[in-house]
CSV table of C-alpha atoms in Angstrom, one decimal:
chain,number,residue,atom,x,y,z
W,2,UNK,CA,6.4,52.5,41.6
W,3,UNK,CA,3.5,51.6,39.3
W,4,UNK,CA,5.8,51.4,36.3
W,5,UNK,CA,8.0,49.0,38.3
W,6,UNK,CA,5.1,46.9,39.4
W,7,UNK,CA,3.8,46.6,35.8
W,8,UNK,CA,7.2,45.7,34.5
W,9,UNK,CA,7.6,42.9,37.1
W,10,UNK,CA,4.1,41.6,36.3
W,11,UNK,CA,5.0,41.4,32.6
W,12,UNK,CA,8.2,39.5,33.4
W,13,UNK,CA,6.2,37.0,35.6
W,14,UNK,CA,3.8,36.4,32.7
W,15,UNK,CA,6.7,35.8,30.4
W,16,UNK,CA,8.2,33.2,32.7
W,17,UNK,CA,4.9,31.3,33.0
W,18,UNK,CA,4.5,30.9,29.3
W,19,UNK,CA,4.8,27.3,28.0
W,20,UNK,CA,7.9,26.6,25.9
W,21,UNK,CA,7.3,26.4,22.2
W,22,UNK,CA,7.8,23.0,20.5
W,23,UNK,CA,10.9,22.6,18.4
W,24,UNK,CA,9.7,23.1,14.9
W,25,UNK,CA,12.5,20.9,13.5
W,26,UNK,CA,11.0,17.8,15.1
W,27,UNK,CA,8.6,15.9,12.8
W,28,UNK,CA,5.1,15.1,14.0
W,29,UNK,CA,4.4,11.8,15.7
W,30,UNK,CA,1.4,10.6,13.7
W,31,UNK,CA,0.6,8.0,16.3
W,32,UNK,CA,0.2,10.8,19.0
W,33,UNK,CA,-3.4,10.4,19.8
W,34,UNK,CA,-3.2,9.8,23.5
W,35,UNK,CA,-4.9,11.7,26.3
W,36,UNK,CA,-1.7,13.3,27.2
W,37,UNK,CA,-1.0,14.9,23.8
W,38,UNK,CA,-1.2,18.6,23.6
W,39,UNK,CA,-3.6,20.1,21.0
W,40,UNK,CA,-1.4,22.3,18.8
W,41,UNK,CA,-2.5,25.7,17.6
W,42,UNK,CA,-4.4,25.7,14.3
W,43,UNK,CA,-1.8,28.3,13.1
W,44,UNK,CA,0.9,25.6,13.2
W,45,UNK,CA,1.2,23.4,10.1
W,46,UNK,CA,2.0,19.8,10.2
W,47,UNK,CA,5.5,19.1,9.0
W,48,UNK,CA,5.3,16.8,5.9
W,49,UNK,CA,1.5,16.9,6.1
W,50,UNK,CA,-1.1,18.0,3.6
W,51,UNK,CA,-2.7,21.0,5.3
W,52,UNK,CA,-5.1,23.0,3.1
W,53,UNK,CA,-7.0,25.1,5.7
W,54,UNK,CA,-5.3,25.4,9.1
W,55,UNK,CA,-8.5,27.0,10.6
W,56,UNK,CA,-10.6,23.9,10.4
W,57,UNK,CA,-13.1,23.7,13.3
W,58,UNK,CA,-13.2,20.0,14.3
W,59,UNK,CA,-16.4,18.5,15.9
W,60,UNK,CA,-14.5,16.7,18.6
W,61,UNK,CA,-13.2,18.2,21.9
W,62,UNK,CA,-9.6,17.1,21.6
W,63,UNK,CA,-7.8,17.3,18.3
W,64,UNK,CA,-4.4,15.6,18.3
W,65,UNK,CA,-1.7,15.9,15.7
W,66,UNK,CA,-2.7,12.4,14.4
W,67,UNK,CA,-6.3,13.6,13.8
W,68,UNK,CA,-5.0,16.6,11.9
W,69,UNK,CA,-2.8,14.6,9.8
W,70,UNK,CA,-5.5,12.0,9.0
W,71,UNK,CA,-7.8,14.9,8.0
W,72,UNK,CA,-5.3,16.3,5.7
W,73,UNK,CA,-4.5,12.8,4.3
W,74,UNK,CA,-8.2,12.2,3.6
W,75,UNK,CA,-8.5,15.5,1.7
W,76,UNK,CA,-5.3,15.4,-0.3
W,77,UNK,CA,-4.7,11.6,-0.8
W,78,UNK,CA,-7.5,9.2,-0.1
W,79,UNK,CA,-10.6,11.1,-1.3
W,80,UNK,CA,-9.0,12.1,-4.7
W,81,UNK,CA,-8.0,8.5,-5.3
W,82,UNK,CA,-11.6,7.5,-5.1
W,83,UNK,CA,-12.7,10.2,-7.6
W,84,UNK,CA,-13.5,7.8,-10.4
W,85,UNK,CA,-15.8,5.5,-8.4
W,86,UNK,CA,-17.4,8.2,-6.4
W,87,UNK,CA,-18.1,10.9,-9.0
W,88,UNK,CA,-21.2,13.0,-8.8
W,89,UNK,CA,-23.4,13.9,-11.7
W,90,UNK,CA,-21.8,17.4,-11.8
W,91,UNK,CA,-18.3,15.8,-12.0
W,92,UNK,CA,-17.4,16.6,-8.4
W,93,UNK,CA,-16.0,14.2,-5.8
W,94,UNK,CA,-18.8,13.0,-3.6
W,95,UNK,CA,-16.4,12.5,-0.6
W,96,UNK,CA,-15.3,16.1,-0.6
W,97,UNK,CA,-18.5,17.7,-1.7
W,98,UNK,CA,-21.0,15.7,0.3
W,99,UNK,CA,-19.3,13.8,3.1
W,100,UNK,CA,-16.5,16.1,4.4
W,101,UNK,CA,-18.6,19.2,5.1
W,102,UNK,CA,-21.0,17.1,7.3
W,103,UNK,CA,-18.1,15.1,8.9
W,104,UNK,CA,-16.6,18.5,10.1
W,105,UNK,CA,-19.9,19.3,11.8
W,106,UNK,CA,-20.7,15.9,13.4
W,107,UNK,CA,-18.6,14.0,15.8
W,108,UNK,CA,-20.0,10.5,14.9
W,109,UNK,CA,-19.3,10.8,11.2
W,110,UNK,CA,-16.0,12.5,11.8
W,111,UNK,CA,-14.7,9.7,14.1
W,112,UNK,CA,-15.8,7.2,11.4
W,113,UNK,CA,-14.0,9.1,8.7
W,114,UNK,CA,-10.8,9.4,10.7
W,115,UNK,CA,-10.9,5.6,11.6
W,116,UNK,CA,-11.3,4.7,7.9
W,117,UNK,CA,-8.6,7.1,6.8
W,118,UNK,CA,-6.2,5.7,9.4
W,119,UNK,CA,-6.9,2.2,8.1
W,120,UNK,CA,-6.0,3.3,4.6
W,121,UNK,CA,-2.9,5.0,5.8
W,122,UNK,CA,-1.8,1.9,7.7
W,123,UNK,CA,-2.5,-0.5,4.8
W,124,UNK,CA,-0.4,1.7,2.6
W,125,UNK,CA,2.6,1.2,4.9
W,126,UNK,CA,2.0,-2.6,5.2
W,127,UNK,CA,1.0,-2.4,8.8
W,128,UNK,CA,-1.8,-4.4,10.6
W,129,UNK,CA,-4.7,-2.0,11.1
W,130,UNK,CA,-6.2,-3.7,14.1
W,131,UNK,CA,-3.0,-3.4,16.1
W,132,UNK,CA,-3.0,0.4,15.9
W,133,UNK,CA,-4.2,2.1,19.0
W,134,UNK,CA,-5.4,5.3,17.3
W,135,UNK,CA,-7.5,3.4,14.9
W,136,UNK,CA,-9.1,1.3,17.6
W,137,UNK,CA,-9.8,4.4,19.6
W,138,UNK,CA,-11.6,6.2,16.8
W,139,UNK,CA,-13.5,3.0,15.8
W,140,UNK,CA,-14.7,2.6,19.4
W,141,UNK,CA,-15.8,6.2,19.6
W,142,UNK,CA,-17.7,5.8,16.3
W,143,UNK,CA,-19.5,2.7,17.5
W,144,UNK,CA,-20.5,4.5,20.8
W,145,UNK,CA,-21.9,7.5,18.9
W,146,UNK,CA,-23.8,5.2,16.5
W,147,UNK,CA,-25.3,3.1,19.3
W,148,UNK,CA,-26.5,6.3,21.1
W,149,UNK,CA,-28.0,7.6,17.9
W,150,UNK,CA,-29.8,4.3,17.2
W,151,UNK,CA,-31.1,4.1,20.7
W,152,UNK,CA,-32.5,7.7,20.4
W,153,UNK,CA,-35.0,6.4,17.9
W,154,UNK,CA,-35.9,9.6,16.1
W,155,UNK,CA,-32.3,10.0,14.9
W,156,UNK,CA,-32.0,6.4,13.6
W,157,UNK,CA,-33.2,7.4,10.1
W,158,UNK,CA,-31.0,10.5,9.9
W,159,UNK,CA,-28.6,11.1,6.9
W,160,UNK,CA,-25.7,11.2,9.4
W,161,UNK,CA,-26.5,7.6,10.5
W,162,UNK,CA,-26.6,6.5,7.0
W,163,UNK,CA,-23.3,8.0,6.1
W,164,UNK,CA,-21.6,6.8,9.2
W,165,UNK,CA,-22.8,3.2,8.6
W,166,UNK,CA,-21.7,3.6,5.0
W,167,UNK,CA,-18.2,4.7,6.2
W,168,UNK,CA,-18.0,1.7,8.6
W,169,UNK,CA,-18.9,-0.5,5.6
W,170,UNK,CA,-15.9,0.8,3.6
W,171,UNK,CA,-13.8,0.5,6.7
W,172,UNK,CA,-14.6,-3.2,7.3
W,173,UNK,CA,-14.2,-3.9,3.6
W,174,UNK,CA,-10.7,-2.5,3.7
W,175,UNK,CA,-9.5,-4.4,6.7
W,176,UNK,CA,-11.1,-7.7,5.4
W,177,UNK,CA,-13.5,-8.0,8.4
W,178,UNK,CA,-16.1,-10.2,6.7
W,179,UNK,CA,-18.5,-10.6,9.7
W,180,UNK,CA,-18.7,-6.8,10.5
W,181,UNK,CA,-19.0,-6.0,6.8
W,182,UNK,CA,-22.0,-8.3,6.3
W,183,UNK,CA,-23.7,-7.0,9.6
W,184,UNK,CA,-23.4,-3.4,8.5
W,185,UNK,CA,-24.4,-4.2,4.9
W,186,UNK,CA,-27.6,-5.9,6.1
W,187,UNK,CA,-28.4,-3.1,8.6
W,188,UNK,CA,-28.0,-0.5,5.9
W,189,UNK,CA,-30.2,-2.4,3.5
W,190,UNK,CA,-32.9,-2.7,6.2
W,191,UNK,CA,-32.5,1.0,7.1
W,192,UNK,CA,-32.8,2.1,3.5
W,193,UNK,CA,-36.0,0.1,3.0
W,194,UNK,CA,-37.7,2.5,5.5
W,195,UNK,CA,-37.1,5.4,3.1
W,196,UNK,CA,-39.3,6.2,0.2
W,197,UNK,CA,-37.1,5.9,-2.9
W,198,UNK,CA,-39.0,8.7,-4.6
W,199,UNK,CA,-38.2,11.1,-1.8
W,200,UNK,CA,-34.4,10.3,-1.7
W,201,UNK,CA,-32.1,13.3,-1.4
W,202,UNK,CA,-28.5,13.4,-2.8
W,203,UNK,CA,-27.0,11.8,0.3
W,204,UNK,CA,-29.5,9.0,0.4
W,205,UNK,CA,-28.9,8.3,-3.3
W,206,UNK,CA,-25.2,8.2,-2.6
W,207,UNK,CA,-25.6,5.6,0.2
W,208,UNK,CA,-28.0,3.5,-2.0
W,209,UNK,CA,-25.3,3.4,-4.7
W,210,UNK,CA,-22.7,2.3,-2.2
W,211,UNK,CA,-24.9,-0.4,-0.8
W,212,UNK,CA,-25.9,-1.6,-4.2
W,213,UNK,CA,-22.2,-1.7,-5.3
W,214,UNK,CA,-21.1,-3.7,-2.2
W,215,UNK,CA,-24.2,-6.1,-2.3
W,216,UNK,CA,-23.4,-6.8,-6.0
W,217,UNK,CA,-19.8,-7.4,-5.2
W,218,UNK,CA,-20.3,-9.7,-2.2
W,219,UNK,CA,-22.7,-11.9,-4.2
W,220,UNK,CA,-20.0,-12.4,-6.9
W,221,UNK,CA,-17.8,-15.5,-6.5
W,222,UNK,CA,-14.4,-14.5,-5.0
W,223,UNK,CA,-15.3,-10.9,-3.9
W,224,UNK,CA,-12.5,-9.0,-2.3
W,225,UNK,CA,-13.2,-9.7,1.3
W,226,UNK,CA,-13.8,-13.4,1.0
W,227,UNK,CA,-11.6,-16.3,0.0
W,228,UNK,CA,-9.9,-15.7,-3.3
W,229,UNK,CA,-11.3,-17.7,-6.3
W,230,UNK,CA,-8.7,-19.8,-8.2
W,231,UNK,CA,-9.5,-21.0,-11.7
W,232,UNK,CA,-9.7,-24.6,-12.8
W,233,UNK,CA,-9.7,-26.4,-16.1
W,234,UNK,CA,-11.4,-25.8,-18.4
W,235,UNK,CA,-11.0,-22.0,-18.1
W,236,UNK,CA,-14.1,-20.0,-18.8
W,237,UNK,CA,-14.2,-18.0,-22.0
W,238,UNK,CA,-14.2,-14.6,-20.3
W,239,UNK,CA,-11.2,-15.6,-18.1
W,240,UNK,CA,-9.3,-16.6,-21.3
W,241,UNK,CA,-10.0,-13.2,-22.8
W,242,UNK,CA,-8.6,-11.6,-19.7
W,243,UNK,CA,-5.4,-13.8,-19.8
W,244,UNK,CA,-4.9,-13.0,-23.4
W,245,UNK,CA,-4.5,-9.3,-22.6
W,246,UNK,CA,-1.5,-10.0,-20.2
W,247,UNK,CA,2.1,-10.1,-21.1
W,248,UNK,CA,3.3,-13.6,-22.0
W,249,UNK,CA,5.0,-14.2,-18.7
W,250,UNK,CA,2.1,-13.2,-16.5
W,251,UNK,CA,-0.3,-15.1,-18.9
W,252,UNK,CA,1.7,-18.3,-18.3
W,253,UNK,CA,1.6,-17.7,-14.5
W,254,UNK,CA,-2.1,-17.3,-14.7
W,255,UNK,CA,-2.5,-20.5,-16.8
W,256,UNK,CA,-0.6,-22.4,-14.0
W,257,UNK,CA,-3.6,-21.7,-11.8
W,258,UNK,CA,-1.4,-20.3,-9.1
W,259,UNK,CA,-3.0,-16.8,-9.0
W,260,UNK,CA,-6.5,-15.9,-8.2
W,261,UNK,CA,-9.1,-14.6,-10.7
W,262,UNK,CA,-9.3,-11.3,-8.8
W,263,UNK,CA,-5.5,-10.9,-9.1
W,264,UNK,CA,-5.7,-11.6,-12.8
W,265,UNK,CA,-8.3,-8.9,-13.3
W,266,UNK,CA,-6.1,-6.4,-11.5
W,267,UNK,CA,-3.1,-7.4,-13.6
W,268,UNK,CA,-5.1,-6.7,-16.8
W,269,UNK,CA,-5.8,-3.2,-15.7
W,270,UNK,CA,-2.3,-2.7,-14.5
W,271,UNK,CA,-1.0,-3.8,-17.9
W,272,UNK,CA,-3.1,-1.1,-19.6
W,273,UNK,CA,-1.6,1.4,-17.3
W,274,UNK,CA,2.1,0.3,-17.8
W,275,UNK,CA,1.6,0.2,-21.6
W,276,UNK,CA,0.2,3.7,-21.4
W,277,UNK,CA,3.2,4.9,-19.5
W,278,UNK,CA,5.5,3.3,-22.0
W,279,UNK,CA,3.9,5.1,-24.9
W,280,UNK,CA,2.9,8.3,-23.2
W,281,UNK,CA,5.9,10.2,-24.6
W,282,UNK,CA,4.9,9.5,-28.2
W,283,UNK,CA,3.5,12.8,-29.4
W,284,UNK,CA,2.6,11.6,-32.8
W,285,UNK,CA,0.2,8.9,-31.6
W,286,UNK,CA,-1.2,10.0,-28.2
W,287,UNK,CA,-3.2,7.3,-26.4
W,288,UNK,CA,-6.2,7.9,-24.1
W,289,UNK,CA,-5.3,7.6,-20.5
W,290,UNK,CA,-6.6,4.4,-18.9
W,291,UNK,CA,-9.2,4.6,-16.0
W,292,UNK,CA,-6.7,3.2,-13.5
W,293,UNK,CA,-4.1,5.8,-12.2
W,294,UNK,CA,-0.8,4.9,-10.8
W,295,UNK,CA,-1.8,6.2,-7.4
W,296,UNK,CA,-4.9,3.9,-7.5
W,297,UNK,CA,-2.7,0.9,-8.6
W,298,UNK,CA,-0.4,1.5,-5.6
W,299,UNK,CA,-3.3,1.7,-3.2
W,300,UNK,CA,-5.0,-1.5,-4.7
W,301,UNK,CA,-1.7,-3.4,-4.3
W,302,UNK,CA,-1.4,-2.3,-0.7
W,303,UNK,CA,-4.9,-3.6,-0.1
W,304,UNK,CA,-4.1,-6.9,-1.9
W,305,UNK,CA,-1.2,-7.5,0.4
W,306,UNK,CA,-3.6,-7.6,3.3
W,307,UNK,CA,-5.4,-10.7,1.8
W,308,UNK,CA,-4.6,-14.3,2.4
W,309,UNK,CA,-2.3,-14.8,-0.6
W,310,UNK,CA,-0.2,-17.9,-1.5
W,311,UNK,CA,3.6,-17.5,-1.7
W,312,UNK,CA,3.9,-16.6,-5.4
W,313,UNK,CA,1.0,-14.1,-5.1
W,314,UNK,CA,2.6,-12.4,-2.1
W,315,UNK,CA,5.9,-12.1,-3.9
W,316,UNK,CA,4.2,-10.7,-7.0
W,317,UNK,CA,2.3,-8.1,-5.0
W,318,UNK,CA,5.5,-6.9,-3.3
W,319,UNK,CA,7.4,-6.8,-6.7
W,320,UNK,CA,4.5,-5.0,-8.4
W,321,UNK,CA,4.3,-2.5,-5.6
W,322,UNK,CA,8.0,-1.7,-5.8
W,323,UNK,CA,7.8,-1.6,-9.6
W,324,UNK,CA,5.0,0.9,-9.5
W,325,UNK,CA,6.6,3.1,-6.8
W,326,UNK,CA,9.9,3.1,-8.8
W,327,UNK,CA,8.3,3.9,-12.1
W,328,UNK,CA,6.0,6.6,-10.7
W,329,UNK,CA,8.9,8.1,-8.9
W,330,UNK,CA,11.1,8.1,-12.1
W,331,UNK,CA,8.5,9.9,-14.2
W,332,UNK,CA,7.1,12.2,-11.6
W,333,UNK,CA,8.7,13.1,-8.3
W,334,UNK,CA,12.3,11.9,-8.0
W,335,UNK,CA,12.2,11.6,-4.2
W,336,UNK,CA,13.9,9.1,-1.9
W,337,UNK,CA,11.8,5.9,-1.5
W,338,UNK,CA,13.9,3.8,1.0
W,339,UNK,CA,11.3,4.2,3.8
W,340,UNK,CA,8.3,2.7,1.9
W,341,UNK,CA,10.4,0.2,0.2
W,342,UNK,CA,12.1,-1.2,3.2
W,343,UNK,CA,9.2,-3.4,4.5
W,344,UNK,CA,8.7,-4.6,0.9
W,345,UNK,CA,12.3,-5.8,0.5
W,346,UNK,CA,12.6,-7.2,3.9
W,347,UNK,CA,9.3,-9.3,3.5
W,348,UNK,CA,10.4,-10.4,0.0
W,349,UNK,CA,13.8,-11.7,1.2
W,350,UNK,CA,12.1,-13.7,4.0
W,351,UNK,CA,10.8,-16.2,1.4
W,352,UNK,CA,13.7,-17.8,-0.3
W,353,UNK,CA,12.1,-21.0,-1.6
W,354,UNK,CA,12.3,-21.2,-5.4
W,355,UNK,CA,9.3,-22.8,-7.1
W,356,UNK,CA,9.7,-25.8,-9.4
W,357,UNK,CA,7.4,-24.5,-12.2
W,358,UNK,CA,9.6,-23.0,-14.9
W,359,UNK,CA,7.4,-19.9,-15.4
W,360,UNK,CA,6.9,-19.3,-11.7
W,361,UNK,CA,10.8,-19.3,-11.5
W,362,UNK,CA,11.0,-16.7,-14.3
W,363,UNK,CA,8.2,-14.6,-12.7
W,364,UNK,CA,10.1,-14.7,-9.4
W,365,UNK,CA,13.3,-13.6,-11.3
W,366,UNK,CA,11.4,-10.6,-12.6
W,367,UNK,CA,10.1,-9.9,-9.1
W,368,UNK,CA,13.5,-10.1,-7.5
W,369,UNK,CA,15.2,-7.8,-10.0
W,370,UNK,CA,12.3,-5.3,-9.9
W,371,UNK,CA,12.6,-5.1,-6.0
W,372,UNK,CA,16.4,-5.1,-5.9
W,373,UNK,CA,16.7,-2.4,-8.5
W,374,UNK,CA,14.1,-0.2,-6.9
W,375,UNK,CA,16.0,-0.4,-3.7
W,376,UNK,CA,19.5,0.1,-5.1
W,377,UNK,CA,18.3,3.2,-7.1
W,378,UNK,CA,17.4,5.1,-3.9
W,379,UNK,CA,20.0,7.6,-2.6
W,380,UNK,CA,18.8,7.0,1.0
W,381,UNK,CA,19.0,3.2,0.8
W,382,UNK,CA,21.6,1.3,2.8
W,383,UNK,CA,23.4,-1.7,1.3
W,384,UNK,CA,21.1,-4.7,1.3
W,385,UNK,CA,21.6,-8.4,0.6
W,386,UNK,CA,19.3,-9.5,-2.3
W,387,UNK,CA,19.1,-13.1,-1.3
W,388,UNK,CA,16.4,-14.2,-3.7
W,389,UNK,CA,18.0,-12.5,-6.7
W,390,UNK,CA,21.4,-13.9,-6.0
W,391,UNK,CA,20.0,-17.4,-5.6
W,392,UNK,CA,18.2,-17.3,-8.9
W,393,UNK,CA,21.1,-16.0,-10.8
W,394,UNK,CA,23.2,-18.8,-9.5
W,395,UNK,CA,20.6,-21.4,-10.6
W,396,UNK,CA,19.0,-20.2,-13.8
W,397,UNK,CA,20.7,-20.2,-17.1
W,398,UNK,CA,18.5,-17.3,-18.4
W,399,UNK,CA,20.1,-15.1,-15.7
W,400,UNK,CA,23.7,-15.6,-16.8
W,401,UNK,CA,23.6,-13.0,-19.5
W,402,UNK,CA,22.0,-9.6,-19.9
W,403,UNK,CA,20.5,-10.6,-23.2
W,404,UNK,CA,18.7,-13.5,-21.4
W,405,UNK,CA,17.6,-11.2,-18.6
W,406,UNK,CA,16.2,-8.8,-21.1
W,407,UNK,CA,14.2,-11.5,-22.8
W,408,UNK,CA,12.9,-12.6,-19.4
W,409,UNK,CA,12.0,-9.1,-18.1
W,410,UNK,CA,10.2,-8.2,-21.3
W,411,UNK,CA,7.9,-11.2,-20.9
W,412,UNK,CA,6.5,-9.5,-17.8
W,413,UNK,CA,6.6,-5.7,-17.4
W,414,UNK,CA,9.3,-3.7,-19.2
W,415,UNK,CA,9.9,0.0,-19.2
W,416,UNK,CA,12.8,1.8,-20.8
W,417,UNK,CA,13.0,4.3,-17.9
W,418,UNK,CA,14.0,1.5,-15.6
W,419,UNK,CA,16.2,-0.6,-18.0
W,420,UNK,CA,19.5,1.1,-16.9
W,421,UNK,CA,18.7,0.5,-13.2
W,422,UNK,CA,17.8,-3.1,-13.8
W,423,UNK,CA,21.1,-3.7,-15.7
W,424,UNK,CA,23.3,-2.1,-13.1
W,425,UNK,CA,21.5,-4.2,-10.4
W,426,UNK,CA,21.8,-7.4,-12.4
W,427,UNK,CA,25.6,-6.8,-13.1
W,428,UNK,CA,26.2,-6.3,-9.4
W,429,UNK,CA,24.3,-9.5,-8.5
W,430,UNK,CA,26.2,-11.4,-11.1
W,431,UNK,CA,29.5,-10.1,-9.7
W,432,UNK,CA,28.4,-11.2,-6.2
W,433,UNK,CA,27.6,-14.6,-7.6
W,434,UNK,CA,31.1,-15.0,-9.3
W,435,UNK,CA,32.8,-13.8,-6.2
W,436,UNK,CA,30.9,-16.2,-4.0
W,437,UNK,CA,31.7,-19.2,-6.2
W,438,UNK,CA,35.3,-18.2,-6.4
W,439,UNK,CA,35.5,-17.8,-2.7
W,440,UNK,CA,33.7,-21.1,-2.0
W,441,UNK,CA,36.1,-23.0,-4.3
W,442,UNK,CA,39.0,-21.5,-2.5
W,443,UNK,CA,37.6,-22.4,0.8
W,444,UNK,CA,36.9,-25.9,-0.4
W,445,UNK,CA,40.5,-26.4,-1.4
W,446,UNK,CA,41.9,-25.3,2.0
W,447,UNK,CA,41.2,-28.7,3.8
W,448,UNK,CA,43.0,-30.5,0.9
W,449,UNK,CA,46.0,-28.2,1.3
W,450,UNK,CA,46.1,-28.9,5.0
W,451,UNK,CA,46.0,-32.6,4.5
W,452,UNK,CA,48.8,-32.5,1.9
W,453,UNK,CA,50.9,-30.3,4.1
W,454,UNK,CA,50.4,-32.6,7.1
W,455,UNK,CA,51.4,-35.6,4.9
W,456,UNK,CA,54.5,-33.9,3.6
W,457,UNK,CA,55.4,-32.9,7.2
W,458,UNK,CA,55.0,-36.4,8.4
W,459,UNK,CA,57.1,-37.8,5.5
W,460,UNK,CA,59.9,-35.3,6.3
W,461,UNK,CA,59.8,-36.2,10.0
W,462,UNK,CA,60.1,-40.0,9.1
W,463,UNK,CA,63.1,-39.2,6.9
W,464,UNK,CA,64.8,-37.4,9.6
W,465,UNK,CA,64.4,-40.4,11.9
């Protein structure tokens, strides 16, 4: 009898067990609601960046979105900031100093997740302040920070300094000027209460960040303010920057249609593209530039969130597609249709062609760079390249491949992408010829109908 009772109890316990989640389903990165189940730390995130599945998080409820953002911070965002946040021993300050404390303190952890979420959303071309998960973690951070400041004795703690520094970066990323300036002044006032001679490594880190932001915000045209556009006569230092650009981008810069900050970025990107073009030369190896391709992609995604004019917005989209395409060709060879879709859709929404000849040629480069990056993906559906087709129909330079080569080489050219560009251009040229032939045939139909009606009327008169 006892054996039968134990067997029935085991069966009852088995029936009460919760069903396992289907492992084939991908994680919903927006799943940060109160109703989401906390997965076991033994389970890995599909498509995530998990290093240590046994992290102990400092908050009570850890959703899959929080886990993914933690992994994204460790594997993607923090390594991209390695150059600007390098410690004296060569380590990454974000991973060496900040992350261990964030995994022990709820306030700093919430701020880190919110900032990482903003970076993740900007990379996908989304509006950060429309994301519920980001707003939830930002609100939790501000609540913890207010409680810490009201406590008095905790106001000068290193955790408060690091949290406010993280919020400073967060506001800088999302272009929130008012909040950025408030947190910058608060940090400056808070740091004044410390003795500089007694600063530890964390305080030195925060002082460096505040100094960097304060210096940048005092410069004309800093990143989170209105962009600065040059006027005649150009300053000598700006002329030196423009001289480092390819001929096409230099002419666009001289047209005063792109901001000085954009020009500075183009100079650094030119160095990187030139390095990629000559990196295979074993006889004359070149030193690697400071900017990496990952950093260039990240900066372009941040640039897209700024109030750009039409040609700047089109250039940012094209440069982003170009960098993704080139980086994929030389590194990963993975499908890119998902990150490219919002780029091509946004690009084709603006069909107006500028009057300035160099802006037209620049738009031609942009349209072919975006169209070829899309057509080269195995997971891409057929798409109408409205801007490219319109430019090929109007510009004489686009009627032959030799002319297109000359145009493309005036901007960014890379041999790894040349075949993709030619195939895409020939397809667009075929569409243009087919459209013109079809339009001429359609235009002749009314005349044929009129002639037929006249002939029929004459024949009817003759019969009468």
